[in-house]
Amino acid sequence: LATRDGSKQMPATSHLLSCSQRRGEKHELSRLNLGTNALVVIIERVRDLGKKPVILERIAVPAKLFEGLAESGDLPNELYQLYEESYGVTIHKAIEELSVELASSQTAHHLGVKTNSPLLAIERVAETLEGNPVEFQRSLYNCSHHFYLNEIV
């Protein structure tokens, strides 16, 4: 993300809303190449920029790969480092799909915007070095003071 003056920023803090284990929904199982009735860990959190909520994230990971994650309590801001250090899962690449959607009342509450405000929606599948999908993330961005920046090198 970047501010309107061009300054690049990364979310410095996050606030965990929930972290639980359940059977995966059809779209989660499909994105993670998991079988019917597979268990997933769902992480829901709000990430801040400049002490203001900007991103609402919902992350699904295979419970089989991340045993105990749902019971681990508070999670760090940088999940990929946790995946590697605690679970031996290294993220090699991520594929993102971008769209726009309107904020629901619940999303508006978490991001401090009005219901039906336009939000950037990003769905991302992160893969291991072997090409296995291990994280499906759906994030909603309040871009009223920031914009999504993708720098290809």
Short mmCIF file of N, CA and C in Angstrom, two decimals:
data_model
loop_
_atom_site.label_atom_id
_atom_site.label_comp_id
_atom_site.label_asym_id
_atom_site.label_seq_id
_atom_site.Cartn_x
_atom_site.Cartn_y
_atom_site.Cartn_z
N LEU A 1 0.84 -1.19 0.00
CA LEU A 1 0.00 0.00 0.00
C LEU A 1 0.87 1.24 0.00
N ALA A 2 0.30 2.31 -0.46
CA ALA A 2 1.00 3.59 -0.46
C ALA A 2 -0.02 4.69 -0.14
N THR A 3 0.50 5.80 0.39
CA THR A 3 -0.35 6.94 0.67
C THR A 3 -0.47 7.79 -0.59
N ARG A 4 -1.38 8.72 -0.58
CA ARG A 4 -1.61 9.56 -1.76
C ARG A 4 -0.36 10.38 -2.13
N ASP A 5 0.53 10.61 -1.16
CA ASP A 5 1.76 11.36 -1.48
C ASP A 5 2.86 10.43 -2.01
N GLY A 6 2.54 9.13 -2.16
CA GLY A 6 3.49 8.18 -2.74
C GLY A 6 4.32 7.40 -1.74
N SER A 7 4.16 7.64 -0.44
CA SER A 7 4.92 6.92 0.58
C SER A 7 4.42 5.49 0.69
N LYS A 8 5.34 4.53 0.57
CA LYS A 8 5.00 3.13 0.70
C LYS A 8 4.81 2.80 2.18
N GLN A 9 3.79 1.99 2.47
CA GLN A 9 3.52 1.60 3.85
C GLN A 9 3.11 0.14 3.91
N MET A 10 3.50 -0.51 4.98
CA MET A 10 3.05 -1.86 5.27
C MET A 10 2.32 -1.82 6.60
N PRO A 11 1.27 -2.62 6.75
CA PRO A 11 0.56 -2.64 8.04
C PRO A 11 1.50 -3.02 9.17
N ALA A 12 1.59 -2.17 10.17
CA ALA A 12 2.52 -2.39 11.28
C ALA A 12 1.90 -3.20 12.40
N THR A 13 0.60 -3.15 12.52
CA THR A 13 -0.08 -3.87 13.60
C THR A 13 -1.32 -4.56 13.06
N SER A 14 -1.74 -5.56 13.80
CA SER A 14 -2.99 -6.23 13.47
C SER A 14 -3.72 -6.58 14.75
N HIS A 15 -5.04 -6.65 14.65
CA HIS A 15 -5.88 -6.97 15.80
C HIS A 15 -6.66 -8.24 15.46
N LEU A 16 -6.40 -9.28 16.21
CA LEU A 16 -7.04 -10.57 15.97
C LEU A 16 -8.51 -10.50 16.40
N LEU A 17 -9.40 -10.83 15.47
CA LEU A 17 -10.82 -10.90 15.78
C LEU A 17 -11.20 -12.30 16.21
N SER A 18 -10.65 -13.30 15.50
CA SER A 18 -10.91 -14.69 15.86
C SER A 18 -9.90 -15.61 15.18
N CYS A 19 -9.71 -16.76 15.78
CA CYS A 19 -8.86 -17.81 15.21
C CYS A 19 -9.48 -19.13 15.67
N SER A 20 -10.01 -19.88 14.71
CA SER A 20 -10.73 -21.10 15.07
C SER A 20 -10.56 -22.16 13.99
N GLN A 21 -10.89 -23.38 14.35
CA GLN A 21 -10.81 -24.50 13.42
C GLN A 21 -12.22 -24.99 13.13
N ARG A 22 -12.47 -25.31 11.85
CA ARG A 22 -13.77 -25.83 11.44
C ARG A 22 -13.61 -26.55 10.10
N ARG A 23 -14.68 -27.19 9.67
CA ARG A 23 -14.68 -27.80 8.34
C ARG A 23 -14.64 -26.68 7.30
N GLY A 24 -13.85 -26.88 6.27
CA GLY A 24 -13.72 -25.86 5.24
C GLY A 24 -14.97 -25.72 4.40
N GLU A 25 -15.22 -24.49 3.97
CA GLU A 25 -16.30 -24.24 3.03
C GLU A 25 -15.83 -24.62 1.63
N LYS A 26 -16.77 -24.85 0.74
CA LYS A 26 -16.46 -25.37 -0.60
C LYS A 26 -15.39 -24.54 -1.31
N HIS A 27 -15.53 -23.21 -1.31
CA HIS A 27 -14.57 -22.36 -2.03
C HIS A 27 -13.18 -22.39 -1.37
N GLU A 28 -13.13 -22.54 -0.04
CA GLU A 28 -11.84 -22.63 0.66
C GLU A 28 -11.15 -23.95 0.31
N LEU A 29 -11.92 -25.02 0.36
CA LEU A 29 -11.36 -26.35 0.03
C LEU A 29 -10.85 -26.39 -1.40
N SER A 30 -11.60 -25.78 -2.30
CA SER A 30 -11.19 -25.74 -3.70
C SER A 30 -9.89 -24.96 -3.88
N ARG A 31 -9.80 -23.79 -3.27
CA ARG A 31 -8.60 -22.95 -3.41
C ARG A 31 -7.36 -23.60 -2.78
N LEU A 32 -7.58 -24.41 -1.74
CA LEU A 32 -6.47 -25.06 -1.03
C LEU A 32 -6.24 -26.50 -1.49
N ASN A 33 -6.97 -26.92 -2.51
CA ASN A 33 -6.87 -28.30 -3.02
C ASN A 33 -7.06 -29.33 -1.92
N LEU A 34 -8.04 -29.12 -1.08
CA LEU A 34 -8.33 -30.03 0.02
C LEU A 34 -9.59 -30.84 -0.29
N GLY A 35 -9.66 -32.03 0.28
CA GLY A 35 -10.81 -32.89 0.07
C GLY A 35 -12.02 -32.44 0.86
N THR A 36 -13.16 -33.00 0.49
CA THR A 36 -14.41 -32.72 1.18
C THR A 36 -14.26 -32.99 2.68
N ASN A 37 -14.82 -32.12 3.48
CA ASN A 37 -14.81 -32.23 4.95
C ASN A 37 -13.45 -32.00 5.60
N ALA A 38 -12.46 -31.52 4.85
CA ALA A 38 -11.15 -31.22 5.46
C ALA A 38 -11.32 -30.07 6.45
N LEU A 39 -10.49 -30.08 7.47
CA LEU A 39 -10.51 -29.02 8.48
C LEU A 39 -9.58 -27.89 8.08
N VAL A 40 -9.99 -26.67 8.37
CA VAL A 40 -9.17 -25.50 8.12
C VAL A 40 -9.13 -24.65 9.39
N VAL A 41 -8.07 -23.87 9.51
CA VAL A 41 -7.99 -22.85 10.56
C VAL A 41 -8.35 -21.53 9.89
N ILE A 42 -9.27 -20.80 10.50
CA ILE A 42 -9.72 -19.50 9.98
C ILE A 42 -9.20 -18.41 10.90
N ILE A 43 -8.46 -17.49 10.33
CA ILE A 43 -7.95 -16.34 11.06
C ILE A 43 -8.66 -15.10 10.53
N GLU A 44 -9.28 -14.35 11.40
CA GLU A 44 -9.90 -13.09 11.02
C GLU A 44 -9.24 -11.99 11.82
N ARG A 45 -8.77 -10.97 11.12
CA ARG A 45 -8.09 -9.87 11.80
C ARG A 45 -8.22 -8.58 11.02
N VAL A 46 -7.96 -7.48 11.73
CA VAL A 46 -7.93 -6.15 11.12
C VAL A 46 -6.50 -5.66 11.19
N ARG A 47 -6.00 -5.15 10.07
CA ARG A 47 -4.63 -4.62 10.02
C ARG A 47 -4.69 -3.10 9.91
N ASP A 48 -3.76 -2.45 10.61
CA ASP A 48 -3.76 -0.98 10.71
C ASP A 48 -2.60 -0.35 9.95
N LEU A 49 -2.86 0.83 9.47
CA LEU A 49 -1.83 1.72 8.93
C LEU A 49 -2.00 3.06 9.63
N GLY A 50 -0.94 3.53 10.24
CA GLY A 50 -1.03 4.80 10.95
C GLY A 50 -2.09 4.79 12.03
N LYS A 51 -2.22 3.68 12.72
CA LYS A 51 -3.18 3.50 13.82
C LYS A 51 -4.64 3.57 13.38
N LYS A 52 -4.88 3.40 12.08
CA LYS A 52 -6.25 3.38 11.58
C LYS A 52 -6.50 2.05 10.87
N PRO A 53 -7.68 1.45 11.09
CA PRO A 53 -7.98 0.18 10.43
C PRO A 53 -8.10 0.36 8.92
N VAL A 54 -7.38 -0.47 8.17
CA VAL A 54 -7.38 -0.33 6.71
C VAL A 54 -7.72 -1.64 6.01
N ILE A 55 -7.36 -2.77 6.60
CA ILE A 55 -7.55 -4.06 5.93
C ILE A 55 -8.28 -5.03 6.87
N LEU A 56 -9.33 -5.65 6.36
CA LEU A 56 -10.01 -6.73 7.07
C LEU A 56 -9.63 -8.02 6.35
N GLU A 57 -8.96 -8.93 7.06
CA GLU A 57 -8.48 -10.17 6.46
C GLU A 57 -9.22 -11.39 7.01
N ARG A 58 -9.47 -12.31 6.12
CA ARG A 58 -9.97 -13.64 6.51
C ARG A 58 -9.07 -14.64 5.82
N ILE A 59 -8.37 -15.43 6.61
CA ILE A 59 -7.34 -16.35 6.12
C ILE A 59 -7.75 -17.78 6.46
N ALA A 60 -7.63 -18.67 5.47
CA ALA A 60 -7.88 -20.09 5.69
C ALA A 60 -6.61 -20.87 5.37
N VAL A 61 -6.20 -21.74 6.30
CA VAL A 61 -5.05 -22.61 6.10
C VAL A 61 -5.45 -24.04 6.50
N PRO A 62 -4.83 -25.05 5.88
CA PRO A 62 -5.16 -26.44 6.24
C PRO A 62 -4.78 -26.75 7.68
N ALA A 63 -5.75 -27.21 8.47
CA ALA A 63 -5.49 -27.53 9.88
C ALA A 63 -4.44 -28.62 10.01
N LYS A 64 -4.39 -29.53 9.06
CA LYS A 64 -3.44 -30.64 9.10
C LYS A 64 -1.98 -30.14 9.08
N LEU A 65 -1.73 -29.07 8.33
CA LEU A 65 -0.37 -28.50 8.24
C LEU A 65 -0.04 -27.59 9.42
N PHE A 66 -1.07 -27.01 10.02
CA PHE A 66 -0.88 -26.00 11.06
C PHE A 66 -1.54 -26.43 12.36
N GLU A 67 -1.15 -27.61 12.83
CA GLU A 67 -1.72 -28.17 14.06
C GLU A 67 -1.46 -27.25 15.25
N GLY A 68 -2.50 -26.98 16.00
CA GLY A 68 -2.40 -26.15 17.19
C GLY A 68 -2.50 -24.66 16.94
N LEU A 69 -2.54 -24.24 15.67
CA LEU A 69 -2.59 -22.81 15.36
C LEU A 69 -3.85 -22.16 15.94
N ALA A 70 -4.97 -22.85 15.86
CA ALA A 70 -6.23 -22.28 16.35
C ALA A 70 -6.22 -22.05 17.85
N GLU A 71 -5.36 -22.77 18.57
CA GLU A 71 -5.30 -22.64 20.03
C GLU A 71 -4.10 -21.81 20.49
N SER A 72 -3.36 -21.25 19.54
CA SER A 72 -2.10 -20.60 19.90
C SER A 72 -2.25 -19.23 20.55
N GLY A 73 -3.47 -18.68 20.58
CA GLY A 73 -3.65 -17.36 21.19
C GLY A 73 -3.32 -16.25 20.23
N ASP A 74 -2.64 -15.24 20.71
CA ASP A 74 -2.31 -14.08 19.88
C ASP A 74 -1.34 -14.46 18.77
N LEU A 75 -1.55 -13.94 17.59
CA LEU A 75 -0.71 -14.23 16.44
C LEU A 75 0.13 -13.01 16.08
N PRO A 76 1.32 -13.23 15.51
CA PRO A 76 2.15 -12.08 15.11
C PRO A 76 1.57 -11.39 13.88
N ASN A 77 2.01 -10.19 13.64
CA ASN A 77 1.58 -9.43 12.47
C ASN A 77 2.01 -10.14 11.19
N GLU A 78 3.23 -10.68 11.18
CA GLU A 78 3.78 -11.34 10.00
C GLU A 78 3.55 -12.84 10.07
N LEU A 79 2.53 -13.34 9.40
CA LEU A 79 2.18 -14.75 9.49
C LEU A 79 3.14 -15.65 8.72
N TYR A 80 3.69 -15.20 7.60
CA TYR A 80 4.57 -16.07 6.82
C TYR A 80 5.80 -16.49 7.62
N GLN A 81 6.31 -15.60 8.44
CA GLN A 81 7.44 -15.93 9.31
C GLN A 81 7.02 -17.00 10.33
N LEU A 82 5.83 -16.86 10.89
CA LEU A 82 5.29 -17.86 11.81
C LEU A 82 5.13 -19.20 11.11
N TYR A 83 4.59 -19.20 9.91
CA TYR A 83 4.42 -20.45 9.16
C TYR A 83 5.75 -21.19 9.01
N GLU A 84 6.78 -20.43 8.66
CA GLU A 84 8.09 -21.04 8.42
C GLU A 84 8.76 -21.50 9.71
N GLU A 85 8.80 -20.63 10.70
CA GLU A 85 9.52 -20.94 11.93
C GLU A 85 8.82 -21.98 12.80
N SER A 86 7.50 -21.94 12.87
CA SER A 86 6.78 -22.85 13.76
C SER A 86 6.24 -24.10 13.08
N TYR A 87 6.03 -24.03 11.76
CA TYR A 87 5.40 -25.16 11.07
C TYR A 87 6.22 -25.69 9.90
N GLY A 88 7.36 -25.08 9.61
CA GLY A 88 8.20 -25.55 8.51
C GLY A 88 7.59 -25.35 7.14
N VAL A 89 6.66 -24.39 7.00
CA VAL A 89 5.98 -24.12 5.73
C VAL A 89 6.52 -22.81 5.18
N THR A 90 7.20 -22.89 4.04
CA THR A 90 7.79 -21.71 3.40
C THR A 90 6.91 -21.28 2.23
N ILE A 91 6.51 -20.03 2.23
CA ILE A 91 5.72 -19.48 1.13
C ILE A 91 6.68 -19.03 0.03
N HIS A 92 6.43 -19.53 -1.17
CA HIS A 92 7.29 -19.21 -2.31
C HIS A 92 6.66 -18.15 -3.21
N LYS A 93 5.36 -18.27 -3.44
CA LYS A 93 4.70 -17.28 -4.30
C LYS A 93 3.24 -17.16 -3.90
N ALA A 94 2.63 -16.09 -4.38
CA ALA A 94 1.20 -15.86 -4.13
C ALA A 94 0.57 -15.33 -5.42
N ILE A 95 -0.64 -15.77 -5.65
CA ILE A 95 -1.40 -15.33 -6.82
C ILE A 95 -2.61 -14.56 -6.30
N GLU A 96 -2.78 -13.33 -6.81
CA GLU A 96 -3.86 -12.47 -6.32
C GLU A 96 -4.86 -12.15 -7.42
N GLU A 97 -6.11 -12.06 -7.02
CA GLU A 97 -7.20 -11.61 -7.89
C GLU A 97 -7.83 -10.40 -7.22
N LEU A 98 -7.98 -9.31 -7.97
CA LEU A 98 -8.51 -8.07 -7.42
C LEU A 98 -9.89 -7.75 -7.99
N SER A 99 -10.75 -7.21 -7.14
CA SER A 99 -12.07 -6.76 -7.56
C SER A 99 -12.51 -5.65 -6.60
N VAL A 100 -13.71 -5.17 -6.78
CA VAL A 100 -14.26 -4.13 -5.91
C VAL A 100 -15.58 -4.66 -5.35
N GLU A 101 -15.85 -4.37 -4.09
CA GLU A 101 -17.15 -4.70 -3.51
C GLU A 101 -17.55 -3.64 -2.51
N LEU A 102 -18.81 -3.66 -2.14
CA LEU A 102 -19.33 -2.68 -1.20
C LEU A 102 -19.27 -3.25 0.22
N ALA A 103 -18.97 -2.39 1.17
CA ALA A 103 -18.82 -2.80 2.56
C ALA A 103 -20.16 -3.21 3.16
N SER A 104 -20.17 -4.39 3.77
CA SER A 104 -21.34 -4.81 4.55
C SER A 104 -21.33 -3.99 5.85
N SER A 105 -22.39 -4.07 6.62
CA SER A 105 -22.42 -3.32 7.88
C SER A 105 -21.34 -3.82 8.84
N GLN A 106 -21.09 -5.13 8.87
CA GLN A 106 -20.05 -5.67 9.75
C GLN A 106 -18.66 -5.22 9.31
N THR A 107 -18.39 -5.29 8.01
CA THR A 107 -17.10 -4.85 7.49
C THR A 107 -16.92 -3.35 7.72
N ALA A 108 -17.97 -2.58 7.48
CA ALA A 108 -17.91 -1.13 7.69
C ALA A 108 -17.55 -0.82 9.14
N HIS A 109 -18.13 -1.55 10.07
CA HIS A 109 -17.82 -1.37 11.49
C HIS A 109 -16.34 -1.61 11.76
N HIS A 110 -15.78 -2.71 11.24
CA HIS A 110 -14.37 -3.04 11.49
C HIS A 110 -13.40 -2.05 10.84
N LEU A 111 -13.77 -1.51 9.68
CA LEU A 111 -12.87 -0.61 8.96
C LEU A 111 -13.17 0.87 9.19
N GLY A 112 -14.21 1.17 9.94
CA GLY A 112 -14.53 2.56 10.23
C GLY A 112 -15.00 3.34 9.01
N VAL A 113 -15.75 2.66 8.13
CA VAL A 113 -16.31 3.31 6.94
C VAL A 113 -17.83 3.18 6.97
N LYS A 114 -18.51 3.83 6.05
CA LYS A 114 -19.95 3.73 5.95
C LYS A 114 -20.33 2.44 5.23
N THR A 115 -21.46 1.87 5.61
CA THR A 115 -21.99 0.72 4.89
C THR A 115 -22.14 1.09 3.42
N ASN A 116 -21.80 0.15 2.55
CA ASN A 116 -21.83 0.30 1.09
C ASN A 116 -20.70 1.15 0.53
N SER A 117 -19.71 1.49 1.35
CA SER A 117 -18.53 2.17 0.82
C SER A 117 -17.78 1.20 -0.09
N PRO A 118 -17.20 1.69 -1.19
CA PRO A 118 -16.44 0.80 -2.07
C PRO A 118 -15.13 0.38 -1.41
N LEU A 119 -14.82 -0.91 -1.52
CA LEU A 119 -13.59 -1.47 -0.97
C LEU A 119 -12.88 -2.28 -2.04
N LEU A 120 -11.57 -2.30 -1.97
CA LEU A 120 -10.78 -3.17 -2.82
C LEU A 120 -10.82 -4.56 -2.19
N ALA A 121 -11.19 -5.56 -2.96
CA ALA A 121 -11.22 -6.95 -2.49
C ALA A 121 -10.09 -7.72 -3.18
N ILE A 122 -9.26 -8.37 -2.38
CA ILE A 122 -8.16 -9.16 -2.93
C ILE A 122 -8.27 -10.59 -2.40
N GLU A 123 -8.33 -11.53 -3.32
CA GLU A 123 -8.26 -12.94 -2.96
C GLU A 123 -6.89 -13.44 -3.37
N ARG A 124 -6.20 -14.10 -2.42
CA ARG A 124 -4.83 -14.54 -2.67
C ARG A 124 -4.67 -15.99 -2.26
N VAL A 125 -3.99 -16.75 -3.10
CA VAL A 125 -3.59 -18.11 -2.77
C VAL A 125 -2.07 -18.12 -2.71
N ALA A 126 -1.55 -18.52 -1.54
CA ALA A 126 -0.10 -18.60 -1.34
C ALA A 126 0.33 -20.05 -1.46
N GLU A 127 1.46 -20.26 -2.14
CA GLU A 127 1.95 -21.61 -2.40
C GLU A 127 3.35 -21.82 -1.82
N THR A 128 3.65 -23.09 -1.54
CA THR A 128 4.96 -23.49 -1.05
C THR A 128 5.95 -23.57 -2.21
N LEU A 129 7.19 -23.85 -1.89
CA LEU A 129 8.22 -24.04 -2.91
C LEU A 129 7.84 -25.16 -3.88
N GLU A 130 7.10 -26.15 -3.38
CA GLU A 130 6.68 -27.28 -4.21
C GLU A 130 5.42 -26.99 -5.03
N GLY A 131 4.85 -25.80 -4.86
CA GLY A 131 3.67 -25.41 -5.62
C GLY A 131 2.36 -25.82 -4.98
N ASN A 132 2.38 -26.21 -3.71
CA ASN A 132 1.17 -26.60 -3.01
C ASN A 132 0.50 -25.39 -2.37
N PRO A 133 -0.80 -25.18 -2.61
CA PRO A 133 -1.49 -24.06 -1.96
C PRO A 133 -1.66 -24.33 -0.47
N VAL A 134 -1.25 -23.37 0.36
CA VAL A 134 -1.32 -23.55 1.81
C VAL A 134 -2.02 -22.41 2.54
N GLU A 135 -2.40 -21.37 1.79
CA GLU A 135 -3.12 -20.27 2.41
C GLU A 135 -4.06 -19.65 1.38
N PHE A 136 -5.32 -19.49 1.79
CA PHE A 136 -6.28 -18.75 0.99
C PHE A 136 -6.71 -17.54 1.81
N GLN A 137 -6.49 -16.38 1.26
CA GLN A 137 -6.77 -15.14 1.99
C GLN A 137 -7.73 -14.27 1.19
N ARG A 138 -8.71 -13.74 1.88
CA ARG A 138 -9.62 -12.76 1.28
C ARG A 138 -9.54 -11.51 2.13
N SER A 139 -9.10 -10.43 1.52
CA SER A 139 -8.89 -9.18 2.24
C SER A 139 -9.70 -8.06 1.61
N LEU A 140 -10.24 -7.20 2.48
CA LEU A 140 -10.98 -6.03 2.05
C LEU A 140 -10.22 -4.80 2.50
N TYR A 141 -9.92 -3.91 1.56
CA TYR A 141 -9.08 -2.73 1.80
C TYR A 141 -9.90 -1.45 1.71
N ASN A 142 -9.74 -0.59 2.71
CA ASN A 142 -10.28 0.75 2.64
C ASN A 142 -9.21 1.61 1.96
N CYS A 143 -9.48 1.99 0.72
CA CYS A 143 -8.49 2.74 -0.06
C CYS A 143 -8.83 4.24 -0.13
N SER A 144 -9.57 4.74 0.86
CA SER A 144 -9.92 6.16 0.82
C SER A 144 -8.71 7.06 1.04
N HIS A 145 -7.69 6.56 1.74
CA HIS A 145 -6.49 7.36 1.97
C HIS A 145 -5.22 6.65 1.50
N HIS A 146 -5.37 5.46 0.93
CA HIS A 146 -4.25 4.66 0.45
C HIS A 146 -4.61 4.04 -0.89
N PHE A 147 -3.62 3.54 -1.58
CA PHE A 147 -3.91 2.78 -2.79
C PHE A 147 -3.02 1.55 -2.81
N TYR A 148 -3.47 0.55 -3.55
CA TYR A 148 -2.74 -0.70 -3.68
C TYR A 148 -1.58 -0.47 -4.64
N LEU A 149 -0.38 -0.83 -4.23
CA LEU A 149 0.80 -0.63 -5.05
C LEU A 149 1.47 -1.97 -5.29
N ASN A 150 1.64 -2.31 -6.55
CA ASN A 150 2.32 -3.55 -6.93
C ASN A 150 3.50 -3.16 -7.80
N GLU A 151 4.68 -3.33 -7.28
CA GLU A 151 5.90 -2.95 -7.99
C GLU A 151 6.55 -4.20 -8.55
N ILE A 152 6.62 -4.31 -9.88
CA ILE A 152 7.21 -5.48 -10.51
C ILE A 152 8.67 -5.17 -10.83
N VAL A 153 9.53 -6.04 -10.34
CA VAL A 153 10.98 -5.81 -10.54
C VAL A 153 11.55 -6.87 -11.46
#
